[in-house]
């Protein structure tokens, strides 16, 4: 099983823009601090959440716990790692985990060049990938950042490889995850 993880500070503005939830999609123009005050429920799972960040936290804790229980069956990949080298990182991780050859990455091969990611697929549609769109760039106000950090589970974020600046709004770094299998 493969999990794709993403920095909460990039994910949250994206969710405010398009939450795939009729109730939440009505709040696109609210501040992120106000957006984090909206409780939501998942009609499929019959679960309730304090806000979208609480929903993400519970999901990521489930991913982390499953990885601890089944380390040889799980590969967790950070979205930021996936974008930086056109997928070579993912192929290398799969090669380490799975007992088969992964095409270009045969032992001794020097050809590890991959084409850049130019499109993404979601809900059956393929769209061009745009760096710098609402998907990746957001200017954080200090009040939004404070609310974000208040609702964030910093220990979980460290476990999955993210650290957020307490003083520089919108700033995070990708760090080595605590779990060695990630």
Short mmCIF file of N, CA, C and O in Angstrom, two decimals, residues 54-176:
data_model
loop_
_atom_site.label_atom_id
_atom_site.label_comp_id
_atom_site.label_asym_id
_atom_site.label_seq_id
_atom_site.Cartn_x
_atom_site.Cartn_y
_atom_site.Cartn_z
N UNK A 54 -8.34 18.45 11.85
CA UNK A 54 -8.59 17.31 12.72
C UNK A 54 -8.83 16.05 11.89
O UNK A 54 -8.33 14.97 12.22
N UNK A 55 -9.57 16.17 10.79
CA UNK A 55 -9.81 15.04 9.90
C UNK A 55 -8.49 14.52 9.33
O UNK A 55 -8.22 13.32 9.34
N UNK A 56 -7.63 15.43 8.85
CA UNK A 56 -6.33 15.04 8.31
C UNK A 56 -5.48 14.37 9.38
O UNK A 56 -4.83 13.36 9.14
N UNK A 57 -5.48 14.92 10.58
CA UNK A 57 -4.68 14.37 11.67
C UNK A 57 -5.10 12.94 11.98
O UNK A 57 -4.25 12.05 12.11
N UNK A 58 -6.39 12.70 12.07
CA UNK A 58 -6.84 11.34 12.35
C UNK A 58 -6.46 10.37 11.23
O UNK A 58 -6.05 9.24 11.49
N UNK A 59 -6.59 10.82 10.00
CA UNK A 59 -6.22 9.97 8.87
C UNK A 59 -4.71 9.68 8.89
O UNK A 59 -4.30 8.53 8.72
N UNK A 60 -3.89 10.70 9.12
CA UNK A 60 -2.44 10.50 9.14
C UNK A 60 -2.00 9.63 10.32
O UNK A 60 -1.05 8.86 10.21
N UNK A 61 -2.70 9.73 11.45
CA UNK A 61 -2.39 8.84 12.59
C UNK A 61 -2.70 7.40 12.22
O UNK A 61 -1.94 6.49 12.57
N UNK A 62 -3.79 7.19 11.51
CA UNK A 62 -4.11 5.84 11.04
C UNK A 62 -3.02 5.33 10.11
O UNK A 62 -2.60 4.17 10.20
N UNK A 63 -2.56 6.17 9.19
CA UNK A 63 -1.47 5.78 8.27
C UNK A 63 -0.21 5.43 9.06
O UNK A 63 0.43 4.41 8.80
N UNK A 64 0.14 6.29 10.02
CA UNK A 64 1.34 6.06 10.82
C UNK A 64 1.23 4.74 11.60
O UNK A 64 2.15 3.92 11.60
N UNK A 65 0.10 4.53 12.25
CA UNK A 65 -0.09 3.32 13.05
C UNK A 65 -0.07 2.06 12.19
O UNK A 65 0.49 1.04 12.59
N UNK A 66 -0.66 2.13 11.02
CA UNK A 66 -0.64 0.99 10.11
C UNK A 66 0.79 0.70 9.64
O UNK A 66 1.20 -0.45 9.53
N UNK A 67 1.55 1.75 9.42
CA UNK A 67 2.95 1.58 9.01
C UNK A 67 3.76 0.90 10.12
O UNK A 67 4.62 0.06 9.84
N UNK A 68 3.49 1.23 11.36
CA UNK A 68 4.18 0.59 12.48
C UNK A 68 3.81 -0.88 12.55
O UNK A 68 4.68 -1.73 12.78
N UNK A 69 2.54 -1.21 12.35
CA UNK A 69 2.09 -2.61 12.42
C UNK A 69 2.54 -3.44 11.22
O UNK A 69 2.79 -4.63 11.35
N UNK A 70 2.62 -2.83 10.04
CA UNK A 70 2.92 -3.57 8.80
C UNK A 70 4.01 -2.87 8.00
O UNK A 70 3.77 -2.45 6.86
N UNK A 71 5.21 -2.72 8.55
CA UNK A 71 6.24 -1.91 7.88
C UNK A 71 6.65 -2.41 6.49
O UNK A 71 7.03 -1.60 5.66
N UNK A 72 6.57 -3.69 6.25
CA UNK A 72 6.99 -4.20 4.95
C UNK A 72 5.90 -4.06 3.89
O UNK A 72 6.16 -4.29 2.71
N UNK A 73 4.71 -3.69 4.30
CA UNK A 73 3.59 -3.60 3.36
C UNK A 73 3.20 -2.16 3.01
O UNK A 73 2.30 -1.95 2.23
N UNK A 74 3.87 -1.20 3.63
CA UNK A 74 3.48 0.20 3.48
C UNK A 74 4.64 1.02 2.96
O UNK A 74 5.78 0.87 3.40
N UNK A 75 4.34 1.91 2.03
CA UNK A 75 5.30 2.91 1.59
C UNK A 75 4.60 4.26 1.69
O UNK A 75 3.57 4.47 1.06
N UNK A 76 5.10 5.13 2.53
CA UNK A 76 4.55 6.47 2.67
C UNK A 76 5.49 7.44 1.96
O UNK A 76 6.70 7.42 2.19
N UNK A 77 4.94 8.26 1.10
CA UNK A 77 5.73 9.17 0.28
C UNK A 77 5.21 10.59 0.50
O UNK A 77 4.00 10.83 0.42
N UNK A 78 6.11 11.49 0.78
CA UNK A 78 5.71 12.89 0.91
C UNK A 78 5.53 13.50 -0.49
O UNK A 78 6.33 13.27 -1.38
N UNK A 79 4.47 14.24 -0.64
CA UNK A 79 4.14 14.92 -1.89
C UNK A 79 5.33 15.75 -2.39
O UNK A 79 5.65 15.74 -3.57
N UNK A 80 6.00 16.41 -1.46
CA UNK A 80 7.14 17.26 -1.83
C UNK A 80 8.28 16.43 -2.43
O UNK A 80 8.96 16.88 -3.35
N UNK A 81 8.50 15.21 -1.92
CA UNK A 81 9.53 14.33 -2.48
C UNK A 81 9.13 13.83 -3.87
O UNK A 81 9.97 13.69 -4.75
N UNK A 82 7.86 13.59 -4.04
CA UNK A 82 7.35 13.11 -5.32
C UNK A 82 7.57 14.14 -6.43
O UNK A 82 7.94 13.80 -7.55
N UNK A 83 7.40 15.41 -6.11
CA UNK A 83 7.52 16.46 -7.12
C UNK A 83 8.95 16.83 -7.48
O UNK A 83 9.21 17.30 -8.58
N UNK A 84 9.88 16.60 -6.57
CA UNK A 84 11.21 17.16 -6.78
C UNK A 84 12.04 16.47 -7.85
O UNK A 84 12.94 17.06 -8.40
N UNK A 85 11.77 15.21 -8.17
CA UNK A 85 12.64 14.54 -9.15
C UNK A 85 11.88 13.71 -10.18
O UNK A 85 12.39 12.74 -10.70
N UNK A 86 10.64 14.11 -10.46
CA UNK A 86 9.89 13.46 -11.51
C UNK A 86 9.53 12.01 -11.23
O UNK A 86 9.25 11.25 -12.14
N UNK A 87 9.57 11.58 -10.00
CA UNK A 87 9.16 10.24 -9.65
C UNK A 87 10.29 9.27 -9.38
O UNK A 87 10.06 8.15 -8.95
N UNK A 88 11.54 9.66 -9.61
CA UNK A 88 12.67 8.76 -9.37
C UNK A 88 12.72 8.31 -7.92
O UNK A 88 13.01 7.15 -7.63
N UNK A 89 12.41 9.21 -7.00
CA UNK A 89 12.40 8.88 -5.58
C UNK A 89 11.44 7.72 -5.31
O UNK A 89 11.77 6.77 -4.60
N UNK A 90 10.24 7.80 -5.88
CA UNK A 90 9.23 6.77 -5.66
C UNK A 90 9.70 5.43 -6.21
O UNK A 90 9.59 4.39 -5.55
N UNK A 91 10.26 5.44 -7.41
CA UNK A 91 10.73 4.20 -8.02
C UNK A 91 11.85 3.59 -7.18
O UNK A 91 11.88 2.38 -6.95
N UNK A 92 12.75 4.42 -6.67
CA UNK A 92 13.83 3.91 -5.82
C UNK A 92 13.28 3.29 -4.54
O UNK A 92 13.75 2.25 -4.09
N UNK A 93 12.26 3.93 -3.95
CA UNK A 93 11.65 3.38 -2.73
C UNK A 93 10.95 2.05 -3.03
O UNK A 93 11.05 1.11 -2.25
N UNK A 94 10.26 1.99 -4.16
CA UNK A 94 9.59 0.74 -4.54
C UNK A 94 10.60 -0.37 -4.77
O UNK A 94 10.40 -1.51 -4.37
N UNK A 95 11.72 -0.02 -5.39
CA UNK A 95 12.77 -1.02 -5.65
C UNK A 95 13.31 -1.58 -4.34
O UNK A 95 13.58 -2.78 -4.23
N UNK A 96 13.45 -0.75 -3.33
CA UNK A 96 13.94 -1.21 -2.03
C UNK A 96 12.91 -2.11 -1.34
O UNK A 96 13.27 -3.04 -0.63
N UNK A 97 11.63 -1.82 -1.50
CA UNK A 97 10.57 -2.54 -0.78
C UNK A 97 10.10 -3.80 -1.50
O UNK A 97 9.65 -4.74 -0.86
N UNK A 98 10.13 -3.78 -2.83
CA UNK A 98 9.51 -4.87 -3.59
C UNK A 98 10.56 -5.74 -4.27
O UNK A 98 11.59 -5.25 -4.72
N UNK A 99 10.29 -7.04 -4.38
CA UNK A 99 11.28 -7.98 -4.92
C UNK A 99 11.25 -8.10 -6.45
O UNK A 99 11.29 -9.19 -6.98
N UNK A 100 11.17 -6.99 -7.17
CA UNK A 100 11.23 -7.07 -8.62
C UNK A 100 11.97 -5.86 -9.16
O UNK A 100 12.13 -4.86 -8.48
N UNK A 101 12.42 -5.97 -10.41
CA UNK A 101 13.14 -4.88 -11.05
C UNK A 101 12.18 -3.75 -11.41
O UNK A 101 11.04 -4.00 -11.81
N UNK A 102 12.66 -2.55 -11.31
CA UNK A 102 11.83 -1.38 -11.63
C UNK A 102 12.38 -0.69 -12.87
O UNK A 102 12.82 0.46 -12.82
N UNK A 103 12.40 -1.38 -13.98
CA UNK A 103 12.75 -0.78 -15.26
C UNK A 103 14.09 -0.08 -15.26
O UNK A 103 15.13 -0.72 -15.19
N UNK A 104 14.08 1.24 -15.32
CA UNK A 104 15.29 2.03 -15.47
C UNK A 104 16.28 1.89 -14.31
O UNK A 104 17.43 2.25 -14.46
N UNK A 105 15.86 1.39 -13.19
CA UNK A 105 16.73 1.37 -12.02
C UNK A 105 17.36 0.01 -11.76
O UNK A 105 17.58 -0.38 -10.63
N UNK A 106 17.71 -0.72 -12.82
CA UNK A 106 18.38 -2.00 -12.64
C UNK A 106 19.75 -1.76 -12.04
O UNK A 106 20.37 -0.71 -12.24
N UNK A 107 20.24 -2.75 -11.29
CA UNK A 107 21.56 -2.62 -10.65
C UNK A 107 22.60 -2.22 -11.70
O UNK A 107 22.67 -2.80 -12.78
N UNK A 108 23.41 -1.24 -11.36
CA UNK A 108 24.48 -0.80 -12.24
C UNK A 108 24.06 0.17 -13.32
O UNK A 108 24.88 0.72 -14.02
N UNK A 109 22.76 0.40 -13.47
CA UNK A 109 22.29 1.31 -14.51
C UNK A 109 22.56 2.74 -14.10
O UNK A 109 22.36 3.13 -12.96
N UNK A 110 23.01 3.54 -15.05
CA UNK A 110 23.24 4.96 -14.76
C UNK A 110 22.07 5.81 -15.25
O UNK A 110 22.03 7.00 -15.03
N UNK A 111 21.12 5.19 -15.93
CA UNK A 111 19.98 5.93 -16.47
C UNK A 111 18.89 6.04 -15.41
O UNK A 111 18.05 5.17 -15.29
N UNK A 112 18.92 7.11 -14.64
CA UNK A 112 17.88 7.32 -13.63
C UNK A 112 17.14 8.62 -13.90
O UNK A 112 16.64 9.27 -12.99
N UNK A 113 17.06 9.03 -15.17
CA UNK A 113 16.38 10.25 -15.54
C UNK A 113 14.90 9.96 -15.76
O UNK A 113 14.55 9.02 -16.47
N UNK A 114 14.06 10.76 -15.17
CA UNK A 114 12.63 10.59 -15.31
C UNK A 114 12.04 11.88 -15.87
O UNK A 114 12.56 12.97 -15.65
N UNK A 115 10.97 11.74 -16.61
CA UNK A 115 10.28 12.90 -17.15
C UNK A 115 9.61 13.66 -16.01
O UNK A 115 9.15 13.05 -15.05
N UNK A 116 9.55 14.99 -16.10
CA UNK A 116 8.90 15.75 -15.03
C UNK A 116 7.41 15.48 -14.97
O UNK A 116 6.78 15.14 -15.97
N UNK A 117 6.84 15.66 -13.79
CA UNK A 117 5.40 15.52 -13.61
C UNK A 117 4.74 16.74 -14.23
O UNK A 117 5.04 17.87 -13.85
N UNK A 118 3.86 16.52 -15.20
CA UNK A 118 3.20 17.63 -15.88
C UNK A 118 1.69 17.61 -15.71
O UNK A 118 1.02 18.58 -16.01
N UNK A 119 1.13 16.48 -15.26
CA UNK A 119 -0.31 16.35 -15.10
C UNK A 119 -0.61 15.59 -13.82
O UNK A 119 0.26 14.90 -13.30
N UNK A 120 -1.82 15.71 -13.35
CA UNK A 120 -2.26 14.88 -12.23
C UNK A 120 -3.67 14.41 -12.52
O UNK A 120 -4.38 14.99 -13.33
N UNK A 121 -4.05 13.33 -11.89
CA UNK A 121 -5.38 12.76 -12.09
C UNK A 121 -6.11 12.73 -10.76
O UNK A 121 -5.54 12.38 -9.74
N UNK A 122 -7.35 13.14 -10.79
CA UNK A 122 -8.18 13.10 -9.59
C UNK A 122 -9.63 12.97 -10.03
O UNK A 122 -10.07 13.66 -10.94
N UNK A 123 -10.32 12.06 -9.39
CA UNK A 123 -11.73 11.82 -9.70
C UNK A 123 -11.95 11.55 -11.18
O UNK A 123 -12.92 12.01 -11.77
N UNK A 124 -11.05 10.81 -11.81
CA UNK A 124 -11.21 10.40 -13.19
C UNK A 124 -10.83 11.43 -14.23
O UNK A 124 -10.93 11.17 -15.43
N UNK A 125 -10.39 12.60 -13.83
CA UNK A 125 -10.01 13.64 -14.78
C UNK A 125 -8.51 13.89 -14.68
O UNK A 125 -7.92 13.77 -13.62
N UNK A 126 -7.91 14.24 -15.82
CA UNK A 126 -6.49 14.57 -15.85
C UNK A 126 -6.38 16.06 -16.10
O UNK A 126 -7.00 16.60 -17.01
N UNK A 127 -5.58 16.73 -15.29
CA UNK A 127 -5.41 18.17 -15.41
C UNK A 127 -3.93 18.52 -15.42
O UNK A 127 -3.12 17.79 -14.84
N UNK A 128 -3.57 19.64 -16.06
CA UNK A 128 -2.16 20.04 -16.02
C UNK A 128 -1.75 20.45 -14.62
O UNK A 128 -2.52 21.08 -13.90
N UNK A 129 -0.56 20.04 -14.22
CA UNK A 129 -0.01 20.42 -12.92
C UNK A 129 0.51 21.84 -13.02
O UNK A 129 1.24 22.17 -13.95
N UNK A 130 0.13 22.71 -12.08
CA UNK A 130 0.56 24.10 -12.12
C UNK A 130 1.27 24.47 -10.84
O UNK A 130 0.65 24.52 -9.78
N UNK A 131 2.56 24.70 -10.91
CA UNK A 131 3.26 25.22 -9.74
C UNK A 131 2.88 26.69 -9.58
O UNK A 131 2.78 27.42 -10.54
N UNK A 132 2.68 27.07 -8.35
CA UNK A 132 2.39 28.48 -8.10
C UNK A 132 0.91 28.83 -8.14
O UNK A 132 0.55 29.96 -7.91
N UNK A 133 0.03 27.87 -8.44
CA UNK A 133 -1.40 28.14 -8.42
C UNK A 133 -1.91 28.05 -6.99
O UNK A 133 -1.14 27.99 -6.04
N UNK A 134 -3.23 28.02 -6.83
CA UNK A 134 -3.79 27.94 -5.47
C UNK A 134 -3.34 26.66 -4.77
O UNK A 134 -3.38 26.56 -3.57
N UNK A 135 -2.87 25.70 -5.57
CA UNK A 135 -2.48 24.41 -5.01
C UNK A 135 -1.20 24.50 -4.18
O UNK A 135 -0.97 23.68 -3.33
N UNK A 136 -0.35 25.46 -4.42
CA UNK A 136 0.93 25.44 -3.73
C UNK A 136 1.33 26.76 -3.07
O UNK A 136 2.25 26.77 -2.28
N UNK A 137 0.69 27.87 -3.42
CA UNK A 137 1.14 29.15 -2.89
C UNK A 137 0.01 29.80 -2.09
O UNK A 137 -1.11 29.90 -2.57
N UNK A 138 0.34 30.19 -0.90
CA UNK A 138 -0.63 30.90 -0.06
C UNK A 138 0.15 31.87 0.81
O UNK A 138 1.18 31.52 1.37
N UNK A 139 -0.34 33.08 0.92
CA UNK A 139 0.28 34.05 1.82
C UNK A 139 -0.46 33.99 3.15
O UNK A 139 -1.65 34.29 3.22
N UNK A 140 0.26 33.55 4.16
CA UNK A 140 -0.34 33.35 5.48
C UNK A 140 -0.32 34.65 6.27
O UNK A 140 0.71 35.31 6.37
N UNK A 141 -1.44 34.99 6.89
CA UNK A 141 -1.46 36.09 7.85
C UNK A 141 -0.97 35.52 9.18
O UNK A 141 -1.01 34.31 9.41
N UNK A 142 -0.53 36.38 10.06
CA UNK A 142 -0.05 35.88 11.36
C UNK A 142 -1.19 35.25 12.16
O UNK A 142 -0.99 34.25 12.85
N UNK A 143 -2.42 35.80 12.05
CA UNK A 143 -3.54 35.21 12.80
C UNK A 143 -3.93 33.84 12.23
O UNK A 143 -4.25 32.92 13.00
N UNK A 144 -3.88 33.68 10.91
CA UNK A 144 -4.16 32.37 10.32
C UNK A 144 -3.10 31.36 10.73
O UNK A 144 -3.41 30.21 11.05
N UNK A 145 -1.84 31.79 10.72
CA UNK A 145 -0.75 30.88 11.09
C UNK A 145 -0.85 30.45 12.55
O UNK A 145 -0.65 29.29 12.89
N UNK A 146 -1.19 31.40 13.40
CA UNK A 146 -1.35 31.08 14.83
C UNK A 146 -2.48 30.06 15.02
O UNK A 146 -2.32 29.10 15.78
N UNK A 147 -3.61 30.27 14.34
CA UNK A 147 -4.72 29.32 14.43
C UNK A 147 -4.31 27.95 13.88
O UNK A 147 -4.63 26.91 14.46
N UNK A 148 -3.59 27.95 12.77
CA UNK A 148 -3.11 26.71 12.17
C UNK A 148 -2.24 25.93 13.15
O UNK A 148 -2.45 24.75 13.40
N UNK A 149 -1.25 26.60 13.75
CA UNK A 149 -0.35 25.94 14.69
C UNK A 149 -1.11 25.45 15.93
O UNK A 149 -0.78 24.40 16.49
N UNK A 150 -2.12 26.20 16.34
CA UNK A 150 -2.93 25.81 17.50
C UNK A 150 -3.65 24.47 17.24
O UNK A 150 -3.75 23.64 18.14
N UNK A 151 -4.15 24.28 16.04
CA UNK A 151 -4.90 23.06 15.70
C UNK A 151 -4.02 21.92 15.21
O UNK A 151 -4.49 20.80 15.06
N UNK A 152 -2.76 22.19 14.94
CA UNK A 152 -1.85 21.20 14.38
C UNK A 152 -1.32 20.25 15.45
O UNK A 152 -0.99 20.68 16.55
N UNK A 153 -1.21 18.98 15.12
CA UNK A 153 -0.58 18.00 16.00
C UNK A 153 0.91 17.95 15.63
O UNK A 153 1.31 17.23 14.72
N UNK A 154 1.71 18.75 16.31
CA UNK A 154 3.13 18.89 15.96
C UNK A 154 3.90 17.58 16.09
O UNK A 154 4.80 17.32 15.29
N UNK A 155 3.55 16.75 17.06
CA UNK A 155 4.24 15.47 17.22
C UNK A 155 3.98 14.56 16.03
O UNK A 155 4.90 13.92 15.52
N UNK A 156 2.74 14.50 15.58
CA UNK A 156 2.42 13.70 14.41
C UNK A 156 3.15 14.23 13.18
O UNK A 156 3.72 13.46 12.40
N UNK A 157 3.17 15.54 13.01
CA UNK A 157 3.84 16.14 11.86
C UNK A 157 5.33 15.79 11.86
O UNK A 157 5.91 15.50 10.81
N UNK A 158 5.95 15.77 13.03
CA UNK A 158 7.35 15.36 13.13
C UNK A 158 7.51 13.89 12.75
O UNK A 158 8.43 13.53 12.02
N UNK A 159 6.58 13.06 13.20
CA UNK A 159 6.63 11.64 12.85
C UNK A 159 6.62 11.43 11.34
O UNK A 159 7.31 10.55 10.83
N UNK A 160 5.83 12.22 10.62
CA UNK A 160 5.72 12.03 9.17
C UNK A 160 6.68 12.90 8.37
O UNK A 160 6.72 12.82 7.15
N UNK A 161 7.48 13.72 9.08
CA UNK A 161 8.57 14.43 8.41
C UNK A 161 8.36 15.89 8.09
O UNK A 161 8.92 16.40 7.12
N UNK A 162 7.58 16.60 8.91
CA UNK A 162 7.38 18.03 8.70
C UNK A 162 7.61 18.78 10.00
O UNK A 162 7.23 18.32 11.07
N UNK A 163 8.21 19.96 9.87
CA UNK A 163 8.39 20.85 11.03
C UNK A 163 7.99 22.25 10.58
O UNK A 163 8.46 22.75 9.55
N UNK A 164 7.14 22.90 11.38
CA UNK A 164 6.59 24.21 11.04
C UNK A 164 7.19 25.28 11.93
O UNK A 164 7.32 25.09 13.14
N UNK A 165 7.53 26.41 11.35
CA UNK A 165 8.13 27.50 12.10
C UNK A 165 7.09 28.16 13.01
O UNK A 165 6.02 28.54 12.54
N UNK A 166 7.42 28.32 14.28
CA UNK A 166 6.48 29.01 15.17
C UNK A 166 6.47 30.53 14.97
O UNK A 166 5.54 31.20 15.41
N UNK A 167 7.47 31.06 14.28
CA UNK A 167 7.59 32.51 14.16
C UNK A 167 7.47 33.04 12.74
O UNK A 167 7.20 34.22 12.55
N UNK A 168 7.67 32.21 11.74
CA UNK A 168 7.64 32.66 10.35
C UNK A 168 6.43 32.04 9.64
O UNK A 168 6.47 30.88 9.23
N UNK A 169 5.35 32.82 9.52
CA UNK A 169 4.09 32.32 8.96
C UNK A 169 4.29 31.68 7.59
O UNK A 169 4.92 32.25 6.71
N UNK A 170 3.75 30.47 7.45
CA UNK A 170 3.80 29.75 6.18
C UNK A 170 5.06 28.96 5.94
O UNK A 170 5.19 28.28 4.93
N UNK A 171 5.99 28.99 6.89
CA UNK A 171 7.28 28.33 6.67
C UNK A 171 7.31 26.96 7.33
O UNK A 171 6.95 26.81 8.49
N UNK A 172 7.73 25.97 6.53
CA UNK A 172 7.91 24.62 7.06
C UNK A 172 9.13 24.02 6.41
O UNK A 172 9.63 24.50 5.40
N UNK A 173 9.63 22.96 7.02
CA UNK A 173 10.73 22.24 6.41
C UNK A 173 10.41 20.76 6.40
O UNK A 173 9.68 20.25 7.26
N UNK A 174 10.90 20.09 5.37
CA UNK A 174 10.77 18.64 5.27
C UNK A 174 11.96 18.06 6.01
O UNK A 174 13.11 18.40 5.73
N UNK A 175 11.69 17.23 7.01
CA UNK A 175 12.74 16.65 7.84
C UNK A 175 12.70 15.13 7.72
O UNK A 175 11.76 14.56 7.16
N UNK A 176 13.69 14.49 8.25
CA UNK A 176 13.72 13.02 8.25
C UNK A 176 12.58 12.52 9.14
O UNK A 176 12.48 12.91 10.29
#
